[in-house]
Amino acid sequence: MRVRSGVQGFDVLIDGGFPEGTSVVLQGPPGTEKETFAFQFLAEGLRAGEAAVVVVSSTSPEQFLDSLAKFGVAIETAIALNRLKIVDWHSYQEENVAGVEERGHIVRCSVDLTNVAIALSRALGTLAVNVPRRAVLEVLSRGLRIYDVDQVYAFAQSSKAKLSRHKVTAIFLLEKEMHDTATLSSVSQPFDGVIDIDRRREGDTIVRKIGVLSLKDTVPDSRFHLCDMVAGKGLRVRTTANLGAYVSSDRNLLPTFSNVATLVGVYTIPAAH
């Protein structure tokens, strides 16, 4: 079974979608591209009645859910049906969190990676059954800022195995510019594939490209393709022709989920020439 990404133009690069139960790394620069991909991925499943688990570390669960709702997800319905669980690895930065604390659809945890793993297990254990499952985990880069590579590798390896047992198709976000090449390579080893987003400024134009470096049970299109941030739609991958890059006005990019909410506002993208 293939799991659709929800990103227009992307699935053709990976034989129609992610193999069910795989966990992949989505790496890219700080900014909204990775987070927008993640929101579209989650929204694709939740709108279709699937279930999802999310680990947040750069924003509060409330801010995350507000942003997710802007992608057409009925948040309250998903929560009521146990189809949406949040692991909160953010609140400990602002207040004391003792171990693991369950608060309805939110499972809070302390800074300890062991507690993050426990919180993830509890979220998965209370998630709706007999429906496809997805996950987005914003945990690797924060983990690498606190712990050494070996500890984060071990966490990634065990989390990937746990998600696979639960038949969860998952995306782990990673900010590649924060880490050296050796670290990126090491922390990506346990996973089933790597997707890479590149963003460069050429004058007043932001040029974005996306490529699939590897993916289990898939012969991916290994080329990098232009992609655009489209008002009201999010990320879109160009796979039919190289028509040039759109001009973007997102000059102040922040590496948080909360900033992505601005993408669904009304703004104009000039025509490509």
Short mmCIF file of C-alpha atoms in Angstrom, two decimals:
data_model
loop_
_atom_site.label_atom_id
_atom_site.label_comp_id
_atom_site.label_asym_id
_atom_site.label_seq_id
_atom_site.Cartn_x
_atom_site.Cartn_y
_atom_site.Cartn_z
CA MET A 1 0.00 0.00 0.00
CA ARG A 2 1.21 3.51 -0.84
CA VAL A 3 0.50 6.49 1.40
CA ARG A 4 -0.17 9.77 -0.37
CA SER A 5 1.92 12.73 0.75
CA GLY A 6 -0.71 15.41 0.21
CA VAL A 7 1.88 17.53 -1.62
CA GLN A 8 0.83 18.24 -5.20
CA GLY A 9 3.31 16.82 -7.71
CA PHE A 10 5.43 14.94 -5.15
CA ASP A 11 3.98 11.44 -5.21
CA VAL A 12 4.94 10.89 -8.83
CA LEU A 13 8.56 11.00 -7.64
CA ILE A 14 8.04 8.03 -5.30
CA ASP A 15 5.87 5.59 -7.26
CA GLY A 16 2.61 7.07 -6.02
CA GLY A 17 3.35 7.57 -2.33
CA PHE A 18 5.32 6.39 0.70
CA PRO A 19 5.33 2.64 1.39
CA GLU A 20 3.02 2.10 4.35
CA GLY A 21 4.86 1.84 7.68
CA THR A 22 8.05 3.53 6.53
CA SER A 23 9.78 6.32 8.42
CA VAL A 24 11.68 8.91 6.40
CA VAL A 25 13.77 11.97 7.15
CA LEU A 26 12.66 15.25 5.62
CA GLN A 27 15.68 17.56 5.79
CA GLY A 28 15.99 21.14 4.70
CA PRO A 29 16.93 24.67 5.74
CA PRO A 30 15.23 26.57 8.57
CA GLY A 31 11.97 27.99 7.32
CA THR A 32 8.49 26.99 6.32
CA GLU A 33 9.07 24.42 3.57
CA LYS A 34 9.58 21.33 5.77
CA GLU A 35 6.80 22.31 8.12
CA THR A 36 4.39 22.97 5.26
CA PHE A 37 5.15 19.54 3.78
CA ALA A 38 4.45 18.05 7.22
CA PHE A 39 1.13 19.87 7.58
CA GLN A 40 0.02 18.76 4.12
CA PHE A 41 1.03 15.18 4.91
CA LEU A 42 -0.97 15.15 8.14
CA ALA A 43 -3.96 16.93 6.62
CA GLU A 44 -4.11 14.46 3.72
CA GLY A 45 -4.62 11.62 6.17
CA LEU A 46 -6.81 13.30 8.77
CA ARG A 47 -9.24 14.65 6.18
CA ALA A 48 -9.64 11.07 4.92
CA GLY A 49 -10.43 9.67 8.37
CA GLU A 50 -6.94 8.42 9.22
CA ALA A 51 -5.18 8.87 12.57
CA ALA A 52 -2.03 10.84 13.38
CA VAL A 53 0.54 11.36 16.12
CA VAL A 54 2.68 14.49 16.21
CA VAL A 55 5.73 15.33 18.32
CA VAL A 56 6.21 19.10 18.61
CA SER A 57 9.24 20.86 20.05
CA SER A 58 9.37 24.37 18.54
CA THR A 59 5.81 25.47 19.27
CA SER A 60 3.00 24.73 21.67
CA PRO A 61 0.37 22.09 20.86
CA GLU A 62 -2.26 24.82 20.71
CA GLN A 63 -0.33 26.83 18.12
CA PHE A 64 0.35 23.69 16.12
CA LEU A 65 -3.32 22.68 16.05
CA ASP A 66 -4.37 26.20 15.05
CA SER A 67 -2.03 25.99 12.06
CA LEU A 68 -3.15 22.46 11.15
CA ALA A 69 -6.78 23.57 11.13
CA LYS A 70 -5.95 26.04 8.36
CA PHE A 71 -5.15 23.05 6.13
CA GLY A 72 -8.75 21.88 6.27
CA VAL A 73 -8.56 19.52 9.25
CA ALA A 74 -11.56 19.26 11.60
CA ILE A 75 -9.44 19.32 14.75
CA GLU A 76 -12.17 18.82 17.37
CA THR A 77 -13.67 15.89 15.49
CA ALA A 78 -10.29 14.20 15.09
CA ILE A 79 -9.54 14.61 18.80
CA ALA A 80 -12.98 13.35 19.85
CA LEU A 81 -12.50 10.19 17.77
CA ASN A 82 -8.98 9.59 19.15
CA ARG A 83 -7.54 10.16 15.68
CA LEU A 84 -5.13 12.92 16.73
CA LYS A 85 -2.57 12.80 19.54
CA ILE A 86 0.16 15.31 20.36
CA VAL A 87 3.41 14.61 22.18
CA ASP A 88 4.43 17.94 23.70
CA TRP A 89 8.21 18.29 23.92
CA HIS A 90 7.90 22.07 24.03
CA SER A 91 6.24 22.98 27.32
CA TYR A 92 9.18 21.79 29.45
CA GLN A 93 11.11 24.79 28.05
CA GLU A 94 8.62 27.20 29.68
CA GLU A 95 7.44 25.37 32.78
CA ASN A 96 8.25 22.36 34.91
CA VAL A 97 7.15 19.05 33.42
CA ALA A 98 7.72 16.03 35.64
CA GLY A 99 8.41 12.90 33.62
CA VAL A 100 5.41 12.15 31.41
CA GLU A 101 2.03 13.83 31.92
CA GLU A 102 -1.14 12.81 30.07
CA ARG A 103 -3.65 15.57 29.48
CA GLY A 104 -6.34 14.26 27.17
CA HIS A 105 -5.08 14.26 23.59
CA ILE A 106 -1.76 15.82 24.69
CA VAL A 107 1.06 13.86 26.32
CA ARG A 108 3.66 16.18 27.84
CA CYS A 109 7.21 15.08 28.60
CA SER A 110 10.35 16.43 30.21
CA VAL A 111 13.63 17.10 28.42
CA ASP A 112 14.75 13.47 28.86
CA LEU A 113 14.71 11.57 25.55
CA THR A 114 13.61 8.46 27.42
CA ASN A 115 10.46 10.32 28.45
CA VAL A 116 9.87 11.42 24.86
CA ALA A 117 9.94 7.74 23.88
CA ILE A 118 7.51 6.85 26.67
CA ALA A 119 5.18 9.68 25.67
CA LEU A 120 5.25 8.48 22.06
CA SER A 121 4.34 4.96 23.16
CA ARG A 122 1.41 6.24 25.23
CA ALA A 123 0.14 8.39 22.36
CA LEU A 124 0.31 5.43 19.97
CA GLY A 125 -1.39 3.19 22.54
CA THR A 126 -4.46 5.43 22.76
CA LEU A 127 -4.71 6.23 19.04
CA ALA A 128 -7.73 5.02 17.08
CA VAL A 129 -7.39 1.49 15.70
CA ASN A 130 -8.40 -0.06 12.38
CA VAL A 131 -7.53 3.08 10.43
CA PRO A 132 -4.30 4.03 8.60
CA ARG A 133 -1.86 5.95 10.78
CA ARG A 134 0.61 8.76 10.15
CA ALA A 135 3.11 10.66 12.26
CA VAL A 136 5.29 13.76 12.11
CA LEU A 137 8.12 14.09 14.61
CA GLU A 138 9.93 17.38 15.13
CA VAL A 139 12.53 15.91 17.43
CA LEU A 140 15.88 15.22 15.74
CA SER A 141 17.37 18.72 15.57
CA ARG A 142 16.36 19.65 19.10
CA GLY A 143 17.68 16.32 20.29
CA LEU A 144 21.04 16.95 18.62
CA ARG A 145 21.28 20.33 20.37
CA ILE A 146 20.92 18.63 23.77
CA TYR A 147 22.35 15.14 23.39
CA ASP A 148 25.23 13.56 21.52
CA VAL A 149 24.78 11.87 18.16
CA ASP A 150 24.86 8.33 19.58
CA GLN A 151 21.97 9.07 21.96
CA VAL A 152 19.85 10.63 19.22
CA TYR A 153 20.71 7.74 16.88
CA ALA A 154 19.51 5.24 19.49
CA PHE A 155 16.30 7.21 20.01
CA ALA A 156 15.71 7.41 16.25
CA GLN A 157 16.34 3.69 15.82
CA SER A 158 13.94 2.66 18.60
CA SER A 159 11.27 5.18 17.55
CA LYS A 160 11.42 4.03 13.95
CA ALA A 161 11.01 0.40 15.02
CA LYS A 162 8.11 1.31 17.29
CA LEU A 163 6.30 3.21 14.54
CA SER A 164 6.86 0.34 12.12
CA ARG A 165 5.29 -2.14 14.57
CA HIS A 166 2.22 0.10 14.76
CA LYS A 167 2.16 0.40 10.94
CA VAL A 168 2.62 4.16 11.15
CA THR A 169 3.97 6.03 8.14
CA ALA A 170 6.16 8.76 9.58
CA ILE A 171 8.18 11.84 8.69
CA PHE A 172 11.04 13.02 10.93
CA LEU A 173 11.98 16.66 10.36
CA LEU A 174 15.66 17.66 10.36
CA GLU A 175 17.23 21.08 9.88
CA LYS A 176 20.26 20.23 7.77
CA GLU A 177 22.04 23.59 8.07
CA MET A 178 22.32 23.16 11.84
CA HIS A 179 24.46 20.02 11.55
CA ASP A 180 27.59 18.88 9.75
CA THR A 181 27.53 16.28 6.99
CA ALA A 182 28.75 13.46 9.24
CA THR A 183 25.99 14.12 11.77
CA LEU A 184 23.31 14.23 9.08
CA SER A 185 24.53 10.95 7.66
CA SER A 186 24.71 9.22 11.05
CA VAL A 187 21.30 10.27 12.33
CA SER A 188 19.61 9.37 9.03
CA GLN A 189 20.94 5.79 8.94
CA PRO A 190 18.09 4.09 10.85
CA PHE A 191 15.42 5.45 8.52
CA ASP A 192 13.80 4.10 5.35
CA GLY A 193 14.60 7.11 3.21
CA VAL A 194 15.67 10.75 2.99
CA ILE A 195 13.95 13.67 1.27
CA ASP A 196 15.96 16.84 0.79
CA ILE A 197 14.67 20.39 0.31
CA ASP A 198 17.01 23.08 -0.98
CA ARG A 199 16.31 26.82 -0.90
CA ARG A 200 18.49 29.55 -2.39
CA ARG A 201 18.07 33.24 -2.94
CA GLU A 202 18.94 34.53 -6.40
CA GLY A 203 18.58 38.30 -6.23
CA ASP A 204 15.02 38.94 -5.06
CA THR A 205 13.90 35.46 -6.06
CA ILE A 206 13.77 32.43 -3.76
CA VAL A 207 14.40 29.22 -5.68
CA ARG A 208 13.23 26.02 -4.01
CA LYS A 209 13.97 22.44 -5.07
CA ILE A 210 13.08 19.05 -3.64
CA GLY A 211 14.66 15.65 -4.24
CA VAL A 212 14.32 12.10 -2.97
CA LEU A 213 17.76 10.83 -1.98
CA SER A 214 16.52 7.34 -1.11
CA LEU A 215 13.33 5.46 -0.21
CA LYS A 216 12.71 1.84 0.76
CA ASP A 217 11.00 -0.41 -1.81
CA THR A 218 10.98 2.46 -4.31
CA VAL A 219 12.94 3.52 -7.36
CA PRO A 220 12.60 7.27 -6.82
CA ASP A 221 13.10 10.04 -9.31
CA SER A 222 16.53 11.11 -8.08
CA ARG A 223 16.48 14.51 -9.78
CA PHE A 224 15.80 17.70 -7.86
CA HIS A 225 12.59 19.41 -8.96
CA LEU A 226 11.52 23.00 -8.57
CA CYS A 227 8.83 23.56 -5.97
CA ASP A 228 6.76 26.58 -5.02
CA MET A 229 4.91 27.91 -2.00
CA VAL A 230 1.42 28.61 -3.34
CA ALA A 231 -1.09 30.78 -1.47
CA GLY A 232 -3.91 28.71 -0.01
CA LYS A 233 -2.37 25.41 -1.17
CA GLY A 234 1.05 25.12 0.44
CA LEU A 235 3.96 23.36 -1.23
CA ARG A 236 3.68 22.29 -4.88
CA VAL A 237 6.30 20.31 -6.79
CA ARG A 238 6.86 20.87 -10.51
CA THR A 239 7.34 17.55 -12.22
CA THR A 240 6.15 18.19 -15.78
CA ALA A 241 8.44 20.97 -16.99
CA ASN A 242 10.98 23.46 -15.76
CA LEU A 243 9.08 26.72 -16.06
CA GLY A 244 11.40 28.75 -13.87
CA ALA A 245 11.04 29.78 -10.26
CA TYR A 246 8.26 31.79 -8.75
CA VAL A 247 9.11 34.99 -6.92
CA SER A 248 8.39 34.71 -3.23
CA SER A 249 7.95 37.45 -0.66
CA ASP A 250 8.62 35.32 2.43
CA ARG A 251 11.75 37.16 3.50
CA ASN A 252 11.52 36.40 7.22
CA LEU A 253 11.57 32.64 7.57
CA LEU A 254 11.39 31.11 11.06
CA PRO A 255 12.11 27.46 11.88
CA THR A 256 8.83 26.87 13.71
CA PHE A 257 5.52 25.26 12.93
CA SER A 258 3.67 28.40 14.04
CA ASN A 259 5.07 30.47 11.17
CA VAL A 260 3.50 28.17 8.58
CA ALA A 261 0.04 29.52 9.28
CA THR A 262 0.91 32.61 7.27
CA LEU A 263 1.09 30.52 4.09
CA VAL A 264 -2.65 30.15 3.82
CA GLY A 265 -3.25 33.90 3.64
CA VAL A 266 -3.87 35.81 0.44
CA TYR A 267 -0.82 36.96 -1.49
CA THR A 268 0.16 37.08 -5.12
CA ILE A 269 2.72 34.98 -6.91
CA PRO A 270 3.86 36.53 -10.21
CA ALA A 271 3.62 34.40 -13.31
CA ALA A 272 6.73 32.47 -14.38
CA HIS A 273 8.52 33.49 -17.55
#
